Tab-separated table of C-alpha atoms in Angstrom:
chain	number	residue	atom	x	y	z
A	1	UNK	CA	42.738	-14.530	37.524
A	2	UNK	CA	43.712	-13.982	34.060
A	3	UNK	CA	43.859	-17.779	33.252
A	4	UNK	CA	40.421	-18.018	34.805
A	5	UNK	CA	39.059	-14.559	32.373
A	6	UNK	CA	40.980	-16.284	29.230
A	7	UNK	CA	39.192	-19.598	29.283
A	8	UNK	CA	36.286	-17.891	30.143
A	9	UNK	CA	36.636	-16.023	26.710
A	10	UNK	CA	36.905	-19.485	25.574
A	11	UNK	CA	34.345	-20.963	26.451
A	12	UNK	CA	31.853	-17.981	25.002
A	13	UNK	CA	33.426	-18.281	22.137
A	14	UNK	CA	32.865	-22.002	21.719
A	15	UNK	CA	28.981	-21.275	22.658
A	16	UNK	CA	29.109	-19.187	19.768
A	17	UNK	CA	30.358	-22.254	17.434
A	18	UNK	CA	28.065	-24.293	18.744
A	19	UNK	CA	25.055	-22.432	17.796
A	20	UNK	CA	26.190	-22.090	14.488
A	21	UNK	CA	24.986	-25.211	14.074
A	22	UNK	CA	21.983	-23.820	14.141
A	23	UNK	CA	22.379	-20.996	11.490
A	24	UNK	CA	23.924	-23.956	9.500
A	25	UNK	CA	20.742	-26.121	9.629
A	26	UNK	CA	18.058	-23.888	10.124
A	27	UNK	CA	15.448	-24.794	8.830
A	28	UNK	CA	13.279	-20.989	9.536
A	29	UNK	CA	14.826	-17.659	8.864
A	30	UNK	CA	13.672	-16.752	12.226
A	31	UNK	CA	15.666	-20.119	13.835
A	32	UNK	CA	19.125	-18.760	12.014
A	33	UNK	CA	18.396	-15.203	12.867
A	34	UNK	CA	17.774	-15.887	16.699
A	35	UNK	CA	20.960	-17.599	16.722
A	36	UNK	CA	22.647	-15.110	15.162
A	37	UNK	CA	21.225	-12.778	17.595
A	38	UNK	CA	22.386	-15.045	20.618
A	39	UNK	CA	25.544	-14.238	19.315
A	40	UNK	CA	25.315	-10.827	19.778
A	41	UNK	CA	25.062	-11.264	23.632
A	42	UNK	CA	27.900	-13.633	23.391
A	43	UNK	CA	29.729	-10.970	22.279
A	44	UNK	CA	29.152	-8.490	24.271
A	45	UNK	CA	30.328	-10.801	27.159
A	46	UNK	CA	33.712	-11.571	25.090
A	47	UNK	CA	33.575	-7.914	24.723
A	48	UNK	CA	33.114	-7.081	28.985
A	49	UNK	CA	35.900	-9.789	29.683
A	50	UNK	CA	38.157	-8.208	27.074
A	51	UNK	CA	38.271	-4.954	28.052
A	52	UNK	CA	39.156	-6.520	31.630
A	53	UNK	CA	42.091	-8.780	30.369
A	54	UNK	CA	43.196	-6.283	28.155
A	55	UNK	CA	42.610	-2.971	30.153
A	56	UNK	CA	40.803	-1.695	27.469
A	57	UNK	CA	38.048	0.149	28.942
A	58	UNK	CA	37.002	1.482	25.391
A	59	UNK	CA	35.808	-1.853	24.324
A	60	UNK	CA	32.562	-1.262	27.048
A	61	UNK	CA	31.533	1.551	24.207
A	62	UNK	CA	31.741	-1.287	21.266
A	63	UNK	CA	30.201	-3.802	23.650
A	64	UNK	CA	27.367	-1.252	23.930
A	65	UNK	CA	27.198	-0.819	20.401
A	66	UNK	CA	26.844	-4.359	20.178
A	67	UNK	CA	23.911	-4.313	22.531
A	68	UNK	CA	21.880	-1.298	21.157
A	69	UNK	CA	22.459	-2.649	17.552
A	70	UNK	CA	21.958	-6.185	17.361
A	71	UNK	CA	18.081	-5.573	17.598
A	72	UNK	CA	18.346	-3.413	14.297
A	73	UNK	CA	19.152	-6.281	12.215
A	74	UNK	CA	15.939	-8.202	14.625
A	75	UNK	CA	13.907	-5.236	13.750
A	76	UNK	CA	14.509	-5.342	10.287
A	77	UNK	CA	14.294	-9.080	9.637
A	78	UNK	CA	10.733	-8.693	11.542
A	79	UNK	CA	9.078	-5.973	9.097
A	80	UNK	CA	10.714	-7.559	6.290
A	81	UNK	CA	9.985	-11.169	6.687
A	82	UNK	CA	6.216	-9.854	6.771
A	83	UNK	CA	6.008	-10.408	2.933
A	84	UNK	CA	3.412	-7.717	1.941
A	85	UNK	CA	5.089	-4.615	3.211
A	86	UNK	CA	7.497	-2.417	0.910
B	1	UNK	CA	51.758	-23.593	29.756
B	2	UNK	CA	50.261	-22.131	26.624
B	3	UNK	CA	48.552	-19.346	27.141
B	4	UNK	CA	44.569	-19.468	26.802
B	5	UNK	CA	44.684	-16.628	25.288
B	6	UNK	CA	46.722	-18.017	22.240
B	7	UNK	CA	44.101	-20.564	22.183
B	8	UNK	CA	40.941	-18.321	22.340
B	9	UNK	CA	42.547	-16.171	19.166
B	10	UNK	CA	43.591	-19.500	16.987
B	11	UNK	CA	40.261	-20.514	17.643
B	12	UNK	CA	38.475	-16.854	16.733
B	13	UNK	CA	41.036	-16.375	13.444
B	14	UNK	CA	39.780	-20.060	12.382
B	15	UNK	CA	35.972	-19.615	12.947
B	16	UNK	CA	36.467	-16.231	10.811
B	17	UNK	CA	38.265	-18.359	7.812
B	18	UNK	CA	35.106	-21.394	8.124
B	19	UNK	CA	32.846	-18.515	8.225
B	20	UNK	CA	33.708	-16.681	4.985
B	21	UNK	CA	34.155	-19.425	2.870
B	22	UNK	CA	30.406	-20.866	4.266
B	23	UNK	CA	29.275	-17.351	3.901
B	24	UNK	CA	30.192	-17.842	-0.101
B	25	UNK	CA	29.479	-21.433	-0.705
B	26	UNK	CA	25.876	-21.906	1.568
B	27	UNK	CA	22.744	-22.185	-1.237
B	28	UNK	CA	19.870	-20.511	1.057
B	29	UNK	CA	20.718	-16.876	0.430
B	30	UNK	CA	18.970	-15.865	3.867
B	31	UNK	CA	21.593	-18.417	5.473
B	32	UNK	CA	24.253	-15.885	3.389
B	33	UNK	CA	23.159	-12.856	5.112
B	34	UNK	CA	23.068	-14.212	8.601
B	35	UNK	CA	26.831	-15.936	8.022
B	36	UNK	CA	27.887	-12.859	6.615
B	37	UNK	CA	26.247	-10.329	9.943
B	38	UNK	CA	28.214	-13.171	12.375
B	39	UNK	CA	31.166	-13.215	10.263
B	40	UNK	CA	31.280	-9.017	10.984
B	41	UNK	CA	30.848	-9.445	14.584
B	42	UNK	CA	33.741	-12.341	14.675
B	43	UNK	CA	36.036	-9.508	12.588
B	44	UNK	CA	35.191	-6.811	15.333
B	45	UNK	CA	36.331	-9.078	18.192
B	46	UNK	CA	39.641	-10.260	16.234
B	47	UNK	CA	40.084	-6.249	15.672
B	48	UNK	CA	39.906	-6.014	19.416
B	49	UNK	CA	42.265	-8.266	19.952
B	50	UNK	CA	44.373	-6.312	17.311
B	51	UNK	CA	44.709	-3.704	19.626
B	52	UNK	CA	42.443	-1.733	17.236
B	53	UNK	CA	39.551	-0.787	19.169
B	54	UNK	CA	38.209	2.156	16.762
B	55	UNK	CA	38.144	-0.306	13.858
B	56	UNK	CA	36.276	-2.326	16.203
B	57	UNK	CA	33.369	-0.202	16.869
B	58	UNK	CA	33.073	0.747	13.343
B	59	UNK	CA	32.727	-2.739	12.465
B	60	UNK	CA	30.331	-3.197	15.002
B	61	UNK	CA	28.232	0.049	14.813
B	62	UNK	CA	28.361	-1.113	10.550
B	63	UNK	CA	28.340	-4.768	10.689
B	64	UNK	CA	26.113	-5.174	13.805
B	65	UNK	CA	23.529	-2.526	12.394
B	66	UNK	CA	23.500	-1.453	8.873
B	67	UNK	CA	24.839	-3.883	6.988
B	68	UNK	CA	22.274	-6.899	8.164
B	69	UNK	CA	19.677	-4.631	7.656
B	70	UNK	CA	20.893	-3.519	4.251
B	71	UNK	CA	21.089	-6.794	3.139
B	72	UNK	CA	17.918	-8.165	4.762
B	73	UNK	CA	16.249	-5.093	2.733
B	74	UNK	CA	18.354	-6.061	-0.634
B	75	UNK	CA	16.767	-9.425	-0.508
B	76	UNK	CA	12.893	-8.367	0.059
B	77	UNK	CA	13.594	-6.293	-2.936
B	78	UNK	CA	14.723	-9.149	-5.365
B	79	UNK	CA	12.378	-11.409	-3.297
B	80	UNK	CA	8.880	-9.829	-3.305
B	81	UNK	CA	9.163	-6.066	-4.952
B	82	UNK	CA	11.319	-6.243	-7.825
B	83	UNK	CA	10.417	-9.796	-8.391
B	84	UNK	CA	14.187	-11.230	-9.459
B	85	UNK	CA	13.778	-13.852	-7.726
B	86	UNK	CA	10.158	-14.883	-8.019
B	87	UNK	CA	8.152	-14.907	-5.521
B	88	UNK	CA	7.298	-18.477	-5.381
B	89	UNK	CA	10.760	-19.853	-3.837
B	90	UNK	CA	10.829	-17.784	-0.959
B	91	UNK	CA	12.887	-19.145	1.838
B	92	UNK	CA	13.492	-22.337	0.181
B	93	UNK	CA	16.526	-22.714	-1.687
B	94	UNK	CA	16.383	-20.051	-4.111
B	95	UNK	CA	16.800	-20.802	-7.970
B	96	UNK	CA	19.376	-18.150	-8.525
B	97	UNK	CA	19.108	-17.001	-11.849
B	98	UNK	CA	22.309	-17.118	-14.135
B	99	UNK	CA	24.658	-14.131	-14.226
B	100	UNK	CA	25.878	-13.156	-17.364
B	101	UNK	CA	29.769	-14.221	-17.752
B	102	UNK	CA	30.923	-10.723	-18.932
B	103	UNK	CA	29.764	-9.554	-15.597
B	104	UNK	CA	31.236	-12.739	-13.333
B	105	UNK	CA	34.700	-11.667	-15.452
B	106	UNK	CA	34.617	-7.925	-14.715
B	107	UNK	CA	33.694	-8.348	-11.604
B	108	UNK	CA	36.962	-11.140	-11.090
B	109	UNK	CA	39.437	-8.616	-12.839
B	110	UNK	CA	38.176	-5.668	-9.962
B	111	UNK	CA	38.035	-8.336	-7.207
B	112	UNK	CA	42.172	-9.146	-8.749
B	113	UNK	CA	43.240	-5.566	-9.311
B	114	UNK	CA	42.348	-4.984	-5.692
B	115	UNK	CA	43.993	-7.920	-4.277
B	116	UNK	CA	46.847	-6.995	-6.378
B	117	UNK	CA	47.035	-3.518	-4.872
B	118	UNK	CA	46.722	-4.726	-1.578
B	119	UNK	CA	49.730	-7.570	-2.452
B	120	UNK	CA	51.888	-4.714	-3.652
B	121	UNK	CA	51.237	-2.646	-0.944
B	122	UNK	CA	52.200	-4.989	1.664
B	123	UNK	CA	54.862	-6.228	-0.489
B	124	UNK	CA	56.168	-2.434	-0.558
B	125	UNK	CA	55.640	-1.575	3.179
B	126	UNK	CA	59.062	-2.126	5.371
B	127	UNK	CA	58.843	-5.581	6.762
B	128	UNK	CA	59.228	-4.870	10.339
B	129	UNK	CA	60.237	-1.667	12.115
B	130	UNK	CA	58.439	1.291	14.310
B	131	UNK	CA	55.971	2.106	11.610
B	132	UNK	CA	54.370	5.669	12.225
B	133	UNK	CA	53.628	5.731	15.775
B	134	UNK	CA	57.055	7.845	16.465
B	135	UNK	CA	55.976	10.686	14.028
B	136	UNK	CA	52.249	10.613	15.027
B	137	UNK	CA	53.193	10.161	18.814
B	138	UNK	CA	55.765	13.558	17.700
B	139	UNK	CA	53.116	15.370	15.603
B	140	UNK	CA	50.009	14.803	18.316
B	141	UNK	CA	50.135	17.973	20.470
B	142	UNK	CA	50.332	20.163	16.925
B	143	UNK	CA	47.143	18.247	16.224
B	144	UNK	CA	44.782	19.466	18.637
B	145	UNK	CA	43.333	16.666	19.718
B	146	UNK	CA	44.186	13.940	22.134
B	147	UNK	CA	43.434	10.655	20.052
B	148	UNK	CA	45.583	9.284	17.416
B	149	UNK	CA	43.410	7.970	15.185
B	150	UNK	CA	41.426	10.678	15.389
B	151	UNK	CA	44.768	13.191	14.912
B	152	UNK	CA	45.572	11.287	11.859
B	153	UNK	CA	42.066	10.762	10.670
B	154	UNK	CA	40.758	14.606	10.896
B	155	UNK	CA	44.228	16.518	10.126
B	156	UNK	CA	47.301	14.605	9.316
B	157	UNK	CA	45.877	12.412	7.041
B	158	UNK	CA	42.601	14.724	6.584
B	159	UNK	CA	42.608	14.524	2.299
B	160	UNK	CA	41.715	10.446	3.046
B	161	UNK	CA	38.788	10.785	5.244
B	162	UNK	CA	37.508	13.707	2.297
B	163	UNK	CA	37.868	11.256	-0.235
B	164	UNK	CA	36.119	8.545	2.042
B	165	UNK	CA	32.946	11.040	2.593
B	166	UNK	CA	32.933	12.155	-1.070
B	167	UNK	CA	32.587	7.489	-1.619
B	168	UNK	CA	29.202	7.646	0.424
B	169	UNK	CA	28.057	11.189	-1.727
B	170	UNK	CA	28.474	9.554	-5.138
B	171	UNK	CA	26.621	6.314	-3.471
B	172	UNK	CA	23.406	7.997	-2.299
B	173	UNK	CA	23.976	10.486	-5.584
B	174	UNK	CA	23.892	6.871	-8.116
B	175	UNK	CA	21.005	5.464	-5.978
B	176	UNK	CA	19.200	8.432	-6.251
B	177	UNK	CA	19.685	8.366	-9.991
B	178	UNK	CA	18.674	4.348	-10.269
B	179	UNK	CA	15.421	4.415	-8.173
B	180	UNK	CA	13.259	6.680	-7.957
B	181	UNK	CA	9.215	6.747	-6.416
B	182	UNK	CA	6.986	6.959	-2.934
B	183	UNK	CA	5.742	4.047	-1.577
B	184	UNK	CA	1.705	4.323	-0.075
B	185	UNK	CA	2.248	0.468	1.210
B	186	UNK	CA	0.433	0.496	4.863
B	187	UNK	CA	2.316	0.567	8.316
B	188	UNK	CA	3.555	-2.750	9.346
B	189	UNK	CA	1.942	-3.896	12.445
B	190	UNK	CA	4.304	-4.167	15.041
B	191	UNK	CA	2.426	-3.787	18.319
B	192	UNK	CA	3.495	-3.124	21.924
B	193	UNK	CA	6.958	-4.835	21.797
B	194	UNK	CA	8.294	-2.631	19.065
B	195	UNK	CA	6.541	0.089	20.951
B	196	UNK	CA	8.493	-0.278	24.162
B	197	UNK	CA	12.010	-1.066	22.394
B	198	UNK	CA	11.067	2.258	20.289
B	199	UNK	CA	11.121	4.159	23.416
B	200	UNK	CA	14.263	2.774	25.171
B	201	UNK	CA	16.186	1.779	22.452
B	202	UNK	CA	15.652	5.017	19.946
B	203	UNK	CA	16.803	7.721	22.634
B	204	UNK	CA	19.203	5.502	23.581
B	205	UNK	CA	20.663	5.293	19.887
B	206	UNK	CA	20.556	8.957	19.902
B	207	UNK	CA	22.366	9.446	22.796
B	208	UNK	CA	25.320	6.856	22.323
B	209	UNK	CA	25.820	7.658	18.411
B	210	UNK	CA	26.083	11.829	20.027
B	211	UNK	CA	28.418	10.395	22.542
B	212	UNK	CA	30.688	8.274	20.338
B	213	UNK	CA	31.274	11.644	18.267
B	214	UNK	CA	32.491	13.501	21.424
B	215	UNK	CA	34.379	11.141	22.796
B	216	UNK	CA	36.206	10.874	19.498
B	217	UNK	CA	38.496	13.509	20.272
B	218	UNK	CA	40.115	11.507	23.181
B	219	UNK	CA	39.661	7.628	22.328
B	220	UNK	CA	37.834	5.451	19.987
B	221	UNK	CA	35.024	6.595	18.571
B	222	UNK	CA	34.628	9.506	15.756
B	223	UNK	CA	32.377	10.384	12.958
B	224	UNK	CA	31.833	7.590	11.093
B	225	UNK	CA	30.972	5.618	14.203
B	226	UNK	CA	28.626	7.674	15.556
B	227	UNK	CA	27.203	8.186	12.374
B	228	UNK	CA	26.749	4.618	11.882
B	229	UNK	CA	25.365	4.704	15.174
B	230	UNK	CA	22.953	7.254	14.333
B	231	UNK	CA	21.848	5.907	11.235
B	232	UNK	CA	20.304	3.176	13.025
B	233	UNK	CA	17.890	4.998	14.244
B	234	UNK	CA	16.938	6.430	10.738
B	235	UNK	CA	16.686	2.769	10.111
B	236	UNK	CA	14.368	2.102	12.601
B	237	UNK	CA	11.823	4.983	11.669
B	238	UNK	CA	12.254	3.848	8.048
B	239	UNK	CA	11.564	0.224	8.791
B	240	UNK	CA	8.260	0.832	10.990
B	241	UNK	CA	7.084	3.656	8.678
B	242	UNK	CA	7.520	6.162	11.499
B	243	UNK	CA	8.983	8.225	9.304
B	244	UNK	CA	7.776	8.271	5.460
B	245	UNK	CA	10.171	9.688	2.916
B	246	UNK	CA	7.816	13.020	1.348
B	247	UNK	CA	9.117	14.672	-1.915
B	248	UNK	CA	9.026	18.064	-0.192
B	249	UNK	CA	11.837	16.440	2.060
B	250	UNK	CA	14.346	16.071	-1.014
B	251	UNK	CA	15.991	19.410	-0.349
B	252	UNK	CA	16.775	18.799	3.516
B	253	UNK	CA	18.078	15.354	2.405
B	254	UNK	CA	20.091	16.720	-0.301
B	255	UNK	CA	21.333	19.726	2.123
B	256	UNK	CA	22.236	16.946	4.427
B	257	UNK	CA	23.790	14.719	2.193
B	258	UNK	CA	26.469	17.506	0.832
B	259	UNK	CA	26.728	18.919	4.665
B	260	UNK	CA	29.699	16.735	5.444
B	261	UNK	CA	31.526	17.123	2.103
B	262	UNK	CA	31.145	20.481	2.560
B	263	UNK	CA	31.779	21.915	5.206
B	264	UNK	CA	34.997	19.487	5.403
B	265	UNK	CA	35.977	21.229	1.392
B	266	UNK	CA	34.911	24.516	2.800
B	267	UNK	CA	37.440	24.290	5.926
B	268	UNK	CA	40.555	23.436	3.677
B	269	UNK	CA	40.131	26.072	1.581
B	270	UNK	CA	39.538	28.686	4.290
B	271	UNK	CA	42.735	27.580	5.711
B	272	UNK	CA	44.401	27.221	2.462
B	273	UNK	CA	43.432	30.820	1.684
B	274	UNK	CA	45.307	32.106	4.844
B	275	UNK	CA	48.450	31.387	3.432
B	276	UNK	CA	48.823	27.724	4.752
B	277	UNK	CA	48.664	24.342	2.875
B	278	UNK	CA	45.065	22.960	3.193
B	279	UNK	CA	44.598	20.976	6.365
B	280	UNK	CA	46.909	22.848	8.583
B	281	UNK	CA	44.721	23.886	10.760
B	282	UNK	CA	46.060	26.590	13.373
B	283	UNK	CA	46.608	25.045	16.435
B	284	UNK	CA	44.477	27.424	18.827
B	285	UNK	CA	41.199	26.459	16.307
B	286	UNK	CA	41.657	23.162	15.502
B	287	UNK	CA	40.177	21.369	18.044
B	288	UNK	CA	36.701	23.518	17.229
B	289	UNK	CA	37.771	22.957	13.367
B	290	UNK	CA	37.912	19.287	13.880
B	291	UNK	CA	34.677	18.917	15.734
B	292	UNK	CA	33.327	21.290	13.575
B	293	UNK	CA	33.936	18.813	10.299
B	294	UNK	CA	33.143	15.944	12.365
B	295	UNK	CA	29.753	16.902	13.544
B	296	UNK	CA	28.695	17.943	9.907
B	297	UNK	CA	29.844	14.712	8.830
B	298	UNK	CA	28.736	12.424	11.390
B	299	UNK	CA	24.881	14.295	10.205
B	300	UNK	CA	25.842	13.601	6.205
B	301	UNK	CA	26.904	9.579	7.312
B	302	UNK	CA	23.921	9.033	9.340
B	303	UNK	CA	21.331	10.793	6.453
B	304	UNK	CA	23.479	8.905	3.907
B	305	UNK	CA	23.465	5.642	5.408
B	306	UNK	CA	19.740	5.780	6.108
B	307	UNK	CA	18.564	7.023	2.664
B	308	UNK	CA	20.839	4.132	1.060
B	309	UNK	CA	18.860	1.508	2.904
B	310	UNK	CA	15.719	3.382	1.466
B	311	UNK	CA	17.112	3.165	-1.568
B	312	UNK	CA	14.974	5.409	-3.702
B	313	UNK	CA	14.652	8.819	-4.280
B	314	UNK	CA	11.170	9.771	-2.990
B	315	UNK	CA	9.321	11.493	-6.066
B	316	UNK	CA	5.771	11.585	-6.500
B	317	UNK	CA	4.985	9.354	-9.906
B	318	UNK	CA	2.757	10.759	-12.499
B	319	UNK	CA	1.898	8.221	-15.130
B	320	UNK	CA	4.020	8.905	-18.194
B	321	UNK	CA	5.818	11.995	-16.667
B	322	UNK	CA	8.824	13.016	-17.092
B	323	UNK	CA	10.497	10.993	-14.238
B	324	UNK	CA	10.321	8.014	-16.540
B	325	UNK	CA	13.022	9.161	-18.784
């Protein structure tokens, strides 16, 4: 079971790397932002598997950070991509 | 076998390496702040696999939330307000303009003194052995509560965590000095989206920043998560206008801003007066002391944090006044 959890962490993280590519390359703010906002749910998976593999059960509060604060950056990057507002 | 687990944390300490050094050397400075958000969320997983789940969450409540915005704001500022930037090359790659070369030095001679410090520190710390845990694990049930972070944060090691509070005063205190005006820019048109998020996600905020406090006492979490937590939602009202810094507001900001420092000064010197050394709380209080100084400061971080990303101090301009001085 814990082989099976591990490579799952794997391959998470590897969906991560891959869609760096896309933060790489771009070519919109909003195509490198989504990305990085992808990650975010990546993360939070990681996050859920961790705190299984590890018996950690505090890591489901930073997983839910994770999940309630990912959209401020989303939020922010929405108003303020908008050019004319202060 | 090797273990996957090895695998999955080569794999994470590697991507955190590529990541910094593409956060520093990418041109678009958008690309930056996105590297730099992932390359927080990548240090809050390796910290969970450091066994060091309260470092964790404040690197995610921080990194996740405040930070990217901070930045995001820091760049419509050079971008489109203060004009830094010009206003032509957004989103392309941006034409940085040159930085003076007495500034690059100072700033290389900080950047060095600090490495040094942290070189001699580890340099100085005993290679291997138990560490602290014997004497916190010892000290805990004199500390009155049942974390050990949170034992060694609030009362062992109580002068730090002043010190870190007092950081964040002078911060908001120096911004406060630079900037200084009220903005009559209209509301940003968001529509129904950020309409429904606003109603699950800003009681939600509210609730998980109050709980993260709480739960502080007993496992991760603590005041300068939930504050970090809570500051988000300042954020949010800031960001979508919902709330509008007024110049009749600067006292409750102030108030709130010293609350933490406060309260936390005020404490050691009550105890200090009773004939103890500051800090040494008595045992049958300190649970209620330590809650106490971590609710005021969890308010001061959150107010803090959210008036940074504002950035200005909101007073009314009159033309040639005295506020230009």
């Amino acid at each position: 079971m814990n082989t099976f959890l591990s490579l799952t962490l794997i391959a998470l993280l590897l969906s991560i790397l891959a869609g760096l590519i896309r933060v790489f390359r771009g070519p919109a703010p909003a195509e490198r932002m989504l990305a990085a906002q992808l990650f975010g749910t990546a993360a939070v998976a990681i996050l859920l598997v961790l705190s299984q593999l590890m018996q950690m059960p505090a890591l489901l509060d930073v997983a839910m950070v994770f999940a309630l604060l990912a959209a401020v950056t989303l939020v922010g990057f929405v108003v303020l991509a908008s050019r004319g507002v202060r | 076998m090797t273990d996957p687990l090895v695998i999955f944390d080569v794999a994470l300490a590697l991507a955190i390496v590529a990541l910094a050094v593409a956060a520093l050397s990418v041109r678009d400075l958008f690309a930056m702040i996105v590297l730099f958000v992932v390359f927080g969320l990548l240090s809050a997983l390796a910290w969970v696999r450091l066994s060091a789940p309260d470092v964790a969450l404040a690197e995610a409540a921080i990194g996740a939330g405040v930070t990217g915005a901070l930045l995001l704001k820091t760049l419509h500022h050079l971008r489109y307000v203060s004009g830094t930037l010009g206003q032509q090359a957004a989103y392309g790659v941006t034409p940085l303009t040159p930085v003076p070369i007495g500034v690059t030095l100072a700033n290389a001679i900080f950047c060095g003194l600090i490495t040094l410090g942290l070189a001699v520190a580890y340099l100085g710390a005993p290679a291997a052995g138990p560490g602290f845990d014997a004497l916190v694990a010892e000290a805990m049930p004199r500390s009155g509560v049942d974390h050990p972070v949170t034992g060694v944060l609030l009362n062992f090691r109580a002068y730090d965590t002043l010190m870190e509070v007092v950081v964040l005063l002078a911060a908001v205190v120096a911004v406060w000095q630079i900037e200084r005006g009220v903005s009559d820019a209209p509301a940003p048109v968001l529509g129904e989206v950020w309409q429904g998020f606003a109603r699950l996600a800003l009681p939600a905020t509210v609730v998980v920043g109050t709980y993260l406090l709480w739960v502080g006492a007993e496992a991760p979490g603590g005041a300068f998560q939930g504050g970090a937590v809570l500051a988000a939602v300042g954020l949010l009202l800031l960001l979508t206008r919902a709330y509008v810094p007024q110049p009749t507001h600067r006292g409750i900001a102030r108030g709130a801003f010293v609350l933490g420092t406060g309260v936390f000064a005020l404490v050691a010197l009550l105890v200090a007066s009773g004939g103890r050394v500051a800090f040494e709380y008595p045992l049958e209080h300190a649970k209620t002391l330590i809650l106490l100084i971590e609710g005021m400061v969890t308010i001061s971080i959150a107010v803090t944090l959210a008036a940074l990303f504002h950035g200005r101090e909101p007073v009314a301009q009159t033309k040639g006044g005295r506020d230009d001085t």
